[in-house]
């Protein structure tokens, strides 16, 4: 990878740039998405890998470039981190383009060029399962606009009406005159035409590529080792950096032995990172890391040095009974209904801090001068990374560029920009030299943006027939928005907290109807920063609600499926996926001897999901998860094979979290440091996963995150069926399943 030539023109003094203002300014008067807006291909610079290129063919529009040999380059603004968004979006563009899929390749546009072109590619952020569902409309229109221009160019050359021409796999035909041509031959002429104003998209029933089980475009390079990740990147003259920040958030560096590092081979410089961090730059990363270790850095933990998980758990327990709660969903008078109930059932659940633990640790490569800053990195949000780089560099966004690389895992962690800022700060110490900063696994674990820690108290009132008269859920715990976007919190209410528990609507709505219900939230934030973690708050909310519904079913002598069906009559889409999972699992038939079943359902990220888990527990207390049947209604299924892979992958992630993963705080710092004390599910522990797709085709939902939420509660409910033990505190590894 090499960079485009730096813009050497001087600019005015730099200004601080927030992401919010950056997006406002860059959207311009057009409001952002300018489909078909024509410029020579990125100023005659190749987008892929940020490399300069000569004789680049003109683009048809911002999304489509046609090579003379009929190869098609589709630009993808969203990030690829293993979830398959790159292939899914390419399918949608190619579907409308009517090109030959065998000739399709992809490339990333850069956020810097997006800024220059008034955000023609729209939102670069990839998270919240939004990659396809929130860009499907305008990327499809980009493909359709390109097709219209290419057909028009051919028709103009033949002097026939465009309506008489047809296209298939990039070959345009005029049947009446028996003439045909290819996209590559008319691309130059098409690039000069004004974009179509009225675009009609294909109905899903007419799809030829979208909706099909096509192989992913990135699989071959990843399996052959050709794919370059951020940690693999090499640039001419590049040096390497290792760093360490105070393991106690809010703490500072007390002392370190710089001389011990400088006497080691290959070391170029020791860098102080503000008050809290130190880095070493060397010719290789290992030399930088071992020199860093030799410096014996000492820390001043400050006021957070005595913080610990047990103390904060007590804070949350007290908050469950407090009066300062923000209401997220309120129906009737739940308090009165419960107070006057013939019977009460209550339980308290808890969910710990967890790290994203991406296989590829945080890294970025930066080349900085007083006039230009270039960053190569795996990021879930190129625009936020550009804004952060500009601020850290002391330059304007127009003087900076970010070249996005495929991510070795993201899960929400790489939507943050803390690691970008630190990489830029290090590179500023050696102007003009590319510096690749890589975090060690231990640093990655210590400096996470963690899944929020919460507790939940659930109370249900029942009448003398065992029917639910009222439900009260009190969530106490950490707010993600308090860390990442505090201005979105109003009157103590973090709306993200209520995922899966919202009133009926298109996003994260509860799937049950109760005569009276109150769901509220008491915010309590520790010093450990929170972040968006795959599935976000849907994970623990599904556990809290679905396990408690299971508790009510068993306490009242009702079948868990029958009770859910009774409560879900007014929620047909929720009920449909639950029924689909139960039917595929054979819920109406006895399970195999020694095997027990558990159910769960939820709605989040625009999609409806459900699961039926089958488990067994030996006399010694050993758990085996035999099978999980998962049903998903994501509205439109762009690539069923990818959806199945996403479901399976999300279960690996979700079950790892539920069974093993917890980040605990002692003396102000995270205790876990690597996979030996923060393990993931092993291959032998992975259950068989059967995915049932029930797309209704009337909306666009997400896939990567919603299904993760139903794996854990389905398994926990099955464990209760097998053992009679109710697990209310995760991870499961803290509990013994054997009968005493």
XYZ file of C-alpha atoms in Angstrom:
740
model
C 0.000 0.000 0.000
C 1.276 3.431 -0.898
C -0.478 6.716 -0.467
C -1.581 9.372 -2.952
C 0.806 12.283 -3.235
C 0.391 14.725 -0.391
C -1.298 18.036 -1.034
C 1.540 20.472 -0.402
C -0.568 23.645 -0.377
C -0.498 25.427 2.988
C -3.731 25.969 4.861
C -5.012 28.152 7.639
C -4.498 27.299 11.291
C -6.193 24.038 12.324
C -9.506 24.002 14.139
C -10.864 21.406 16.549
C -13.266 19.134 14.705
C -16.011 17.135 16.351
C -17.563 14.264 14.418
C -20.971 15.955 14.643
C -19.722 19.224 13.098
C -17.594 17.352 10.591
C -20.649 15.500 9.255
C -22.751 18.664 9.231
C -20.149 20.580 7.251
C -19.330 17.774 4.864
C -22.939 17.012 3.954
C -23.186 20.391 2.253
C -26.269 21.990 0.840
C -27.268 18.870 -1.082
C -27.915 16.890 2.081
C -25.474 14.151 1.166
C -26.435 11.439 -1.300
C -25.876 12.622 -4.855
C -26.508 9.554 -6.971
C -24.872 9.653 -10.355
C -22.785 12.710 -9.509
C -20.026 12.610 -12.108
C -16.350 13.280 -11.635
C -13.344 11.526 -13.104
C -12.609 8.482 -10.975
C -11.510 9.952 -7.672
C -9.418 12.592 -9.376
C -7.694 9.869 -11.416
C -6.536 8.137 -8.226
C -7.261 4.497 -7.537
C -9.320 4.081 -4.411
C -8.263 0.561 -3.624
C -5.417 0.584 -1.119
C -5.048 4.350 -1.560
C -2.619 3.879 -4.481
C -2.122 6.347 -7.298
C -2.890 5.043 -10.761
C -2.677 6.278 -14.301
C -5.112 5.711 -17.156
C -7.965 4.981 -14.770
C -11.262 4.564 -16.633
C -13.974 7.106 -15.923
C -16.652 6.148 -13.466
C -20.253 5.679 -14.519
C -21.306 7.089 -11.178
C -20.031 7.092 -7.612
C -20.850 3.408 -7.138
C -19.843 1.824 -10.441
C -16.695 1.799 -12.550
C -16.590 -0.262 -15.748
C -13.203 -1.389 -17.074
C -12.622 -1.666 -20.855
C -12.471 -5.470 -20.503
C -15.975 -5.445 -18.926
C -14.745 -5.921 -15.381
C -16.994 -4.121 -12.912
C -15.693 -2.326 -9.830
C -18.372 -1.667 -7.198
C -17.553 0.768 -4.432
C -18.545 -0.201 -0.913
C -18.594 2.533 1.735
C -19.366 0.229 4.664
C -16.653 -1.805 6.408
C -16.068 -5.515 5.923
C -15.188 -7.258 9.189
C -16.220 -10.813 8.447
C -19.953 -10.189 8.415
C -20.316 -10.263 4.618
C -21.637 -6.737 4.094
C -19.197 -6.195 1.242
C -20.665 -9.083 -0.756
C -24.278 -8.290 0.161
C -24.046 -4.661 -0.948
C -22.225 -5.679 -4.125
C -25.073 -8.100 -4.876
C -27.625 -5.302 -4.541
C -25.697 -2.972 -6.853
C -24.987 -5.739 -9.370
C -28.638 -6.796 -9.304
C -29.764 -3.426 -10.603
C -26.730 -3.019 -12.831
C -27.438 -6.314 -14.644
C -23.735 -7.099 -14.890
C -21.830 -10.377 -14.953
C -21.232 -11.362 -11.307
C -18.149 -13.302 -12.300
C -16.526 -10.012 -13.345
C -17.328 -8.055 -10.163
C -14.694 -6.684 -7.806
C -15.019 -4.169 -4.980
C -13.086 -1.282 -3.487
C -13.455 1.151 -0.618
C -13.904 4.846 -1.310
C -12.108 7.011 1.229
C -13.798 9.300 3.753
C -11.606 12.146 2.534
C -13.006 11.808 -0.980
C -16.487 11.471 0.492
C -15.929 14.821 2.170
C -14.760 16.435 -1.078
C -17.760 15.059 -2.959
C -20.398 16.215 -0.487
C -20.826 12.746 1.035
C -21.893 11.143 -2.225
C -21.396 7.695 -0.630
C -23.425 8.572 2.441
C -22.730 7.066 5.845
C -19.448 5.170 6.280
C -20.404 3.852 9.718
C -20.761 0.078 10.008
C -22.498 -1.032 13.183
C -25.921 -1.714 14.601
C -26.496 -4.178 11.745
C -27.073 -1.160 9.510
C -24.693 -1.980 6.662
C -27.328 -3.261 4.263
C -30.625 -2.187 5.766
C -29.801 1.529 5.879
C -27.992 1.809 2.559
C -29.846 -0.714 0.396
C -32.057 1.900 -1.255
C -29.405 4.306 -2.469
C -26.848 1.659 -3.469
C -29.472 -0.115 -5.551
C -30.335 3.203 -7.179
C -26.647 3.680 -7.909
C -26.590 0.366 -9.774
C -29.820 1.154 -11.609
C -28.611 4.627 -12.618
C -25.426 3.120 -14.036
C -27.417 0.530 -16.016
C -29.669 3.227 -17.469
C -26.659 5.308 -18.532
C -24.897 2.358 -20.149
C -27.991 1.321 -22.112
C -28.569 4.923 -23.177
C -24.989 5.232 -24.383
C -25.382 2.116 -26.534
C -28.726 3.316 -27.881
C -27.270 6.714 -28.758
C -24.468 5.038 -30.678
C -26.952 2.925 -32.612
C -29.417 5.827 -32.934
C -32.279 3.730 -31.572
C -34.631 4.272 -28.608
C -33.161 3.041 -25.332
C -36.450 1.318 -24.604
C -35.793 -1.098 -27.448
C -32.559 -2.306 -25.852
C -32.139 -5.054 -23.278
C -29.188 -6.114 -21.143
C -28.069 -9.354 -19.558
C -24.780 -9.945 -17.754
C -23.304 -6.741 -19.096
C -24.198 -7.390 -22.748
C -26.559 -4.832 -24.302
C -28.694 -6.045 -27.197
C -30.916 -4.341 -29.762
C -32.947 -7.261 -31.058
C -34.525 -5.440 -34.012
C -31.171 -4.676 -35.639
C -29.433 -7.749 -34.201
C -26.679 -5.619 -32.712
C -25.016 -6.062 -29.340
C -22.210 -4.523 -27.352
C -20.732 -4.758 -23.891
C -20.594 -2.432 -20.934
C -16.862 -1.989 -21.346
C -17.242 -0.628 -24.876
C -19.807 2.047 -23.968
C -18.507 2.973 -20.513
C -16.708 6.140 -21.612
C -19.787 7.449 -23.412
C -22.028 6.480 -20.490
C -19.828 8.359 -18.044
C -20.570 11.617 -19.875
C -24.364 11.359 -19.632
C -26.469 13.162 -17.083
C -27.746 10.793 -14.394
C -31.290 9.515 -14.617
C -33.757 11.350 -12.384
C -36.529 8.778 -12.118
C -35.354 5.344 -11.034
C -37.604 2.370 -10.437
C -36.049 -0.478 -8.483
C -36.747 -4.133 -9.160
C -39.220 -5.915 -6.894
C -37.625 -8.740 -4.944
C -39.548 -11.328 -6.941
C -37.523 -10.374 -10.018
C -34.101 -10.600 -8.367
C -31.480 -12.711 -10.131
C -28.429 -12.082 -7.918
C -29.819 -10.572 -4.734
C -31.555 -13.144 -2.571
C -29.270 -15.897 -3.863
C -26.641 -17.980 -2.037
C -23.619 -16.486 -3.791
C -20.085 -17.137 -2.579
C -18.491 -14.228 -0.763
C -16.113 -12.028 -2.702
C -13.494 -11.921 0.047
C -13.238 -15.611 0.902
C -10.433 -16.639 -1.464
C -8.011 -13.894 -0.395
C -8.693 -14.636 3.265
C -8.164 -18.377 2.928
C -5.012 -18.059 0.802
C -3.418 -15.425 3.021
C -3.462 -12.782 0.311
C -5.704 -10.492 2.341
C -3.746 -7.705 4.032
C -5.033 -6.680 7.454
C -3.907 -3.633 9.372
C -1.361 -5.631 11.357
C 0.136 -6.970 8.083
C 0.560 -3.603 6.384
C 4.024 -2.618 5.206
C 5.032 0.770 3.808
C 8.453 1.947 2.598
C 10.553 3.221 5.488
C 7.964 2.175 8.049
C 8.772 1.926 11.743
C 6.770 0.192 14.457
C 5.358 1.312 17.785
C 4.199 -0.427 20.937
C 2.405 1.498 23.645
C 0.950 1.177 27.098
C -1.664 3.370 28.755
C -2.542 3.526 32.415
C -4.474 0.329 33.211
C -6.576 2.339 35.686
C -8.891 4.582 33.700
C -8.319 8.167 34.804
C -4.817 7.387 36.107
C -1.463 8.819 35.058
C 2.136 7.835 34.415
C 4.210 8.202 37.582
C 7.643 7.259 36.243
C 9.524 5.159 33.696
C 13.117 4.368 32.781
C 13.600 5.846 29.304
C 17.296 4.982 29.240
C 16.490 1.284 29.621
C 14.555 1.408 26.351
C 16.959 3.584 24.383
C 19.915 1.251 24.965
C 18.076 -1.672 23.371
C 18.664 -2.571 19.674
C 16.473 -0.996 17.014
C 14.845 1.566 19.316
C 14.407 4.991 17.733
C 12.412 7.008 20.237
C 10.409 6.947 23.458
C 7.180 8.935 23.262
C 5.112 10.308 26.132
C 1.383 10.106 25.336
C -0.252 12.844 27.347
C -0.389 12.198 31.081
C -1.417 8.571 30.861
C 0.637 6.698 28.283
C 4.080 5.832 26.918
C 5.140 4.423 23.555
C 8.352 3.117 22.037
C 9.177 3.400 18.333
C 11.578 0.825 16.897
C 12.476 -0.921 13.667
C 10.316 -3.951 14.557
C 7.261 -4.240 16.757
C 8.783 -6.907 18.978
C 11.791 -4.732 19.684
C 9.460 -1.861 20.507
C 7.382 -4.082 22.803
C 10.333 -5.590 24.703
C 11.894 -2.150 25.126
C 8.596 -0.878 26.485
C 8.516 -3.747 28.976
C 12.060 -2.908 30.086
C 11.128 0.649 31.084
C 9.322 -0.462 34.264
C 6.488 2.054 33.889
C 4.892 2.975 37.229
C 1.384 4.342 37.582
C -0.522 6.818 39.689
C -4.030 5.373 39.738
C -5.618 8.430 41.303
C -9.112 8.289 42.759
C -10.029 5.105 40.865
C -7.184 2.985 42.232
C -9.398 1.282 44.805
C -12.388 0.585 42.524
C -13.556 -3.011 42.292
C -16.408 -5.008 40.789
C -17.881 -6.129 44.103
C -18.327 -2.560 45.314
C -19.983 -1.507 42.100
C -22.292 -4.531 42.201
C -23.519 -3.215 45.540
C -24.153 0.184 43.960
C -26.303 -1.507 41.331
C -28.166 -3.575 43.893
C -29.086 -0.397 45.767
C -30.154 1.270 42.511
C -32.670 -1.508 41.919
C -34.636 -0.082 44.857
C -34.066 3.629 44.173
C -36.674 6.167 43.087
C -34.561 7.959 40.453
C -35.486 5.850 37.438
C -36.216 6.942 33.870
C -39.225 5.186 32.365
C -38.797 3.563 28.957
C -42.086 1.705 28.546
C -45.221 2.247 30.619
C -48.615 0.578 30.206
C -51.374 0.966 32.804
C -50.409 1.034 36.480
C -47.975 -1.805 37.000
C -47.113 -0.866 40.577
C -50.754 -0.970 41.643
C -51.417 -4.181 39.726
C -48.497 -5.907 41.434
C -49.354 -4.542 44.882
C -52.897 -5.886 44.563
C -51.938 -9.215 42.999
C -52.843 -12.512 44.592
C -49.265 -13.707 44.056
C -45.866 -12.202 43.253
C -42.877 -13.679 41.463
C -39.601 -11.792 41.451
C -36.000 -12.339 40.485
C -32.765 -10.374 40.131
C -30.413 -10.994 37.210
C -26.988 -9.522 36.444
C -24.698 -9.168 33.437
C -20.937 -8.382 33.638
C -18.450 -6.207 31.804
C -17.093 -7.930 28.696
C -14.350 -7.154 26.198
C -14.780 -7.289 22.410
C -11.627 -9.453 22.161
C -11.224 -8.996 18.403
C -8.748 -11.482 16.987
C -6.868 -8.554 15.440
C -5.894 -6.152 18.217
C -6.225 -2.385 17.791
C -3.743 -0.971 15.303
C -3.200 1.882 12.884
C -0.435 3.100 10.600
C 0.085 6.861 10.338
C 2.287 9.155 8.279
C 2.234 12.722 9.580
C 3.740 15.990 8.412
C 2.812 19.543 9.325
C 0.734 19.706 6.146
C -0.684 16.208 5.676
C -1.775 13.231 7.771
C -2.551 9.837 6.269
C -3.909 6.887 8.236
C -4.234 3.239 7.204
C -6.405 1.250 9.562
C -9.229 -1.224 10.147
C -12.162 0.935 11.244
C -15.924 0.587 11.485
C -16.360 4.295 10.866
C -14.069 5.919 8.337
C -15.592 9.363 8.758
C -15.225 9.340 12.534
C -11.656 8.097 12.099
C -10.948 10.972 9.699
C -12.372 13.536 12.122
C -10.376 12.039 15.013
C -7.182 11.913 12.947
C -7.593 15.540 11.884
C -8.066 16.712 15.452
C -5.150 14.676 16.774
C -2.978 15.811 13.853
C -3.772 19.493 14.381
C -4.909 19.746 10.753
C -8.103 20.298 8.841
C -10.017 17.220 7.606
C -9.223 18.241 4.013
C -5.521 17.811 4.836
C -6.036 14.274 6.078
C -7.034 10.925 4.643
C -8.013 7.517 5.970
C -7.460 4.360 3.938
C -9.737 1.641 5.226
C -8.571 -1.965 5.463
C -10.643 -5.105 6.078
C -11.111 -5.641 9.804
C -9.938 -8.695 11.708
C -13.038 -8.417 13.850
C -14.903 -5.330 14.974
C -17.977 -6.140 17.077
C -18.419 -2.421 17.821
C -14.918 -1.834 19.232
C -13.558 -0.349 16.039
C -16.328 2.222 15.873
C -14.414 4.074 18.603
C -11.467 6.317 17.724
C -9.253 6.250 20.824
C -6.656 4.052 19.127
C -6.629 6.308 16.056
C -5.808 9.358 18.141
C -2.971 7.575 19.926
C -1.469 6.354 16.655
C -1.492 9.890 15.255
C 0.079 11.259 18.442
C 2.919 8.750 18.130
C 3.501 9.489 14.429
C 3.743 13.229 15.107
C 6.975 12.545 16.977
C 8.691 11.418 13.764
C 7.334 13.582 10.897
C 7.293 12.052 7.451
C 7.918 8.493 8.681
C 5.108 5.917 8.530
C 4.614 4.480 12.015
C 2.580 1.305 12.588
C 1.179 1.132 16.106
C -0.042 -2.266 17.330
C -1.539 -2.946 20.753
C -0.492 -6.098 22.533
C -3.304 -8.444 23.546
C -2.801 -7.364 27.149
C -3.132 -3.696 26.205
C -6.197 -4.481 24.114
C -7.833 -6.194 27.089
C -6.936 -3.430 29.514
C -8.005 -0.528 27.295
C -11.324 -1.839 25.997
C -14.613 -0.049 25.629
C -16.558 -2.633 27.549
C -20.008 -4.154 27.346
C -21.949 -2.326 30.084
C -22.459 -3.961 33.470
C -26.099 -4.073 34.626
C -28.509 -5.709 37.026
C -32.236 -6.185 36.562
C -35.018 -6.787 39.056
C -38.192 -8.267 37.617
C -41.465 -8.490 39.530
C -44.673 -10.031 38.184
C -48.109 -9.900 39.773
C -50.429 -12.878 39.205
C -54.144 -13.334 39.815
C -55.622 -16.384 41.545
C -55.640 -18.240 38.207
C -51.939 -17.675 37.590
C -52.472 -15.035 34.897
C -50.060 -12.107 34.803
C -51.675 -8.855 35.941
C -48.577 -6.641 35.938
C -44.853 -6.667 35.196
C -42.162 -4.318 36.486
C -38.593 -4.428 35.157
C -36.013 -2.202 36.824
C -32.648 -2.061 35.047
C -29.755 -0.557 36.974
C -26.371 -0.018 35.464
C -24.053 1.513 32.988
C -25.026 3.706 30.054
C -23.131 3.301 26.790
C -24.219 6.731 25.612
C -22.806 8.297 28.777
C -19.403 7.250 27.425
C -19.762 7.689 23.662
C -22.466 10.328 23.126
C -23.681 11.892 26.390
C -25.663 14.642 24.653
C -28.201 11.993 23.620
C -29.145 11.335 27.254
C -32.206 13.310 28.327
C -33.476 13.385 31.916
C -31.334 10.406 32.855
C -32.720 8.258 30.047
C -30.404 6.381 27.728
C -32.756 5.143 24.973
C -30.331 2.400 23.972
C -30.814 0.747 27.376
C -34.340 -0.347 26.422
C -33.443 -2.423 23.355
C -35.931 -5.242 22.948
C -38.230 -3.660 25.524
C -39.623 -0.715 23.562
C -43.315 -0.107 22.835
C -44.626 -1.646 19.580
C -42.811 -0.213 16.594
C -40.175 -0.893 13.934
C -37.181 -1.099 16.275
C -36.395 -3.284 19.301
C -39.985 -3.640 20.476
C -41.144 -6.001 23.190
C -42.987 -9.077 21.929
C -45.478 -9.471 24.770
C -48.648 -7.734 25.918
C -49.312 -7.365 29.642
C -52.341 -5.699 31.277
C -49.913 -3.390 33.073
C -46.177 -2.955 32.619
C -43.409 -0.604 33.624
C -39.809 -0.836 32.407
C -37.482 1.747 33.919
C -33.791 2.433 34.335
C -31.541 3.763 37.097
C -28.263 4.924 35.562
C -25.072 4.145 37.474
C -21.725 4.542 35.724
C -18.398 3.124 36.954
C -15.027 4.529 35.885
C -14.635 1.755 33.283
C -15.740 3.123 29.887
C -18.588 1.420 28.051
C -18.869 0.827 24.332
C -21.128 -0.715 21.714
C -20.566 -4.480 21.883
C -22.126 -6.818 19.332
C -25.840 -6.988 20.156
C -25.467 -4.080 22.620
C -28.177 -4.044 25.322
C -30.392 -6.523 23.501
C -28.110 -9.252 24.867
C -28.836 -8.867 28.553
C -32.411 -7.611 28.078
C -33.325 -10.798 26.229
C -31.799 -12.853 29.034
C -33.638 -10.890 31.698
C -37.055 -11.022 30.063
C -36.933 -14.438 28.398
C -35.605 -16.238 31.458
C -38.156 -14.508 33.677
C -40.991 -15.492 31.348
C -39.663 -19.023 31.672
C -39.682 -18.653 35.463
C -43.317 -17.571 35.396
C -44.249 -20.498 33.142
C -42.688 -23.077 35.464
C -44.002 -21.375 38.607
C -47.567 -21.469 37.252
C -47.380 -24.936 35.730
C -47.600 -23.704 32.134
C -45.634 -24.845 29.133
C -43.113 -22.091 28.249
C -44.173 -22.083 24.591
C -47.875 -22.022 25.432
C -47.431 -19.080 27.818
C -45.476 -17.133 25.252
C -48.065 -17.769 22.572
C -50.763 -16.474 24.884
C -48.824 -13.273 25.600
C -47.817 -12.751 21.928
C -51.196 -12.729 20.181
C -50.845 -9.030 19.369
C -47.280 -9.475 18.082
C -47.579 -11.658 14.970
C -44.027 -11.222 13.660
C -42.502 -12.067 17.047
C -44.788 -15.085 17.291
C -44.066 -16.258 13.758
C -40.334 -16.689 14.344
C -40.955 -18.372 17.701
C -43.330 -20.828 16.075
C -40.871 -21.428 13.228
C -38.039 -22.271 15.647
C -40.268 -24.506 17.760
C -41.617 -26.335 14.719
C -38.168 -27.006 13.226
C -36.900 -28.196 16.613
C -39.835 -30.588 16.971
C -40.943 -28.937 20.191
C -44.284 -30.775 20.103
C -42.438 -34.106 20.270
C -40.386 -35.507 23.163
C -36.715 -34.597 23.099
C -34.110 -37.394 22.944
C -33.460 -39.110 26.259
C -31.499 -36.837 28.618
C -31.920 -33.788 26.366
C -33.897 -30.738 27.458
C -35.177 -27.718 25.560
C -35.323 -24.003 26.174
C -36.873 -21.143 24.199
C -36.199 -17.441 23.647
C -37.308 -14.703 21.277
C -36.690 -10.993 20.797
C -36.743 -8.177 18.291
C -33.867 -5.806 17.615
C -31.924 -4.056 14.876
C -35.085 -4.184 12.785
C -35.387 -7.994 12.804
C -37.351 -10.691 14.623
C -35.466 -13.697 15.981
C -36.129 -16.784 18.095
C -34.247 -19.878 19.211
C -34.858 -23.324 20.637
C -31.843 -24.844 22.383
C -31.303 -28.503 23.241
C -28.880 -29.329 26.055
C -27.893 -32.111 28.407
C -26.138 -31.925 31.768
C -24.206 -34.925 33.069
C -24.286 -36.080 36.687
C -20.901 -34.401 37.072
C -22.429 -31.131 35.935
C -20.899 -31.031 32.469
C -22.994 -29.060 29.999
C -23.359 -30.094 26.384
C -25.287 -27.881 23.974
C -26.421 -30.294 21.287
C -28.391 -28.068 18.939
C -29.836 -24.599 18.571
C -32.541 -23.956 16.027
C -32.688 -20.264 15.139
C -35.457 -18.541 13.197
C -34.920 -15.108 11.662
C -37.192 -12.661 9.879
C -34.980 -9.872 8.571
C -37.551 -8.761 6.012
C -35.384 -9.247 2.913
C -32.744 -11.964 2.717
C -30.025 -10.619 0.411
C -27.763 -13.668 0.722
C -29.194 -16.630 2.674
C -25.798 -18.291 2.947
C -24.343 -15.212 4.618
C -27.290 -14.982 6.981
C -26.732 -18.561 8.079
C -23.044 -17.837 8.641
C -23.954 -14.731 10.642
C -26.326 -16.669 12.855
C -23.710 -19.343 13.508
C -21.001 -16.761 14.160
C -23.224 -14.755 16.481
C -23.895 -17.901 18.518
C -20.150 -18.480 18.916
C -19.823 -14.934 20.208
C -22.955 -14.954 22.357
C -22.370 -18.367 23.901
C -18.731 -17.549 24.623
C -19.923 -14.506 26.526
C -22.642 -16.361 28.413
C -20.573 -19.397 29.313
C -17.124 -18.003 30.059
C -16.507 -14.296 29.634
C -16.388 -11.704 32.384
C -14.163 -8.690 32.908
C -13.725 -7.913 36.588
C -12.143 -4.880 38.212
C -9.655 -5.090 41.077
C -7.594 -2.154 42.343
C -9.103 -0.029 39.598
C -7.940 -2.167 36.682
C -9.328 -4.993 34.538
C -8.026 -8.315 35.856
C -8.300 -10.377 32.649
C -5.346 -10.049 30.277
C -5.542 -12.653 27.516
C -7.479 -15.672 26.270
C -6.220 -17.881 29.100
C -8.499 -16.006 31.513
C -10.991 -14.707 28.953
C -11.709 -17.841 26.897
C -13.891 -18.306 23.835
C -15.988 -21.276 22.804
C -13.924 -24.124 21.393
C -14.885 -26.075 18.303
C -15.821 -29.164 20.320
C -18.173 -27.051 22.451
C -20.027 -25.550 19.502
C -23.564 -26.884 19.024
C -25.133 -27.774 15.736
C -26.957 -24.674 14.462
C -29.972 -24.877 12.203
C -31.071 -21.582 10.694
C -34.656 -21.079 9.607
C -35.244 -18.050 7.400
C -38.773 -16.667 7.343
C -38.381 -13.332 5.508
C -41.655 -11.520 4.937
C -40.232 -9.092 2.355
C -41.980 -6.029 3.773
C -39.069 -4.363 5.609
C -35.285 -4.303 5.809
C -33.798 -5.627 9.042
C -30.328 -6.382 10.326
C -28.677 -9.764 10.728
C -25.298 -9.558 12.456
C -26.523 -8.627 15.917
C -30.135 -9.595 16.705
C -29.615 -13.364 16.714
C -26.797 -13.206 19.255
C -29.356 -12.214 21.896
C -31.451 -15.405 21.833
C -28.690 -17.996 22.167
C -27.899 -17.404 25.841
C -31.465 -17.253 27.232
C -32.529 -20.300 25.216
C -29.592 -22.272 26.642
C -30.182 -20.974 30.185
C -33.825 -21.981 30.011
C -32.838 -25.426 28.749
C -30.358 -25.760 31.624
C -33.170 -25.083 34.085
C -35.302 -27.726 32.395
C -32.397 -30.178 32.749
C -31.283 -29.374 36.303
C -33.910 -27.272 38.050
C -31.199 -24.672 38.643
C -31.905 -21.115 37.560
C -28.797 -19.200 36.491
C -29.321 -15.482 37.069
C -25.717 -14.286 37.163
C -23.366 -14.670 34.210
C -21.053 -16.119 33.110
C -22.192 -19.691 33.579
C -18.661 -20.769 34.557
C -19.267 -19.204 37.990
C -21.868 -21.866 38.787
C -21.920 -25.596 39.403
C -24.586 -27.513 37.538
C -24.073 -30.808 39.360
C -26.568 -31.710 42.057
C -24.953 -31.503 45.483
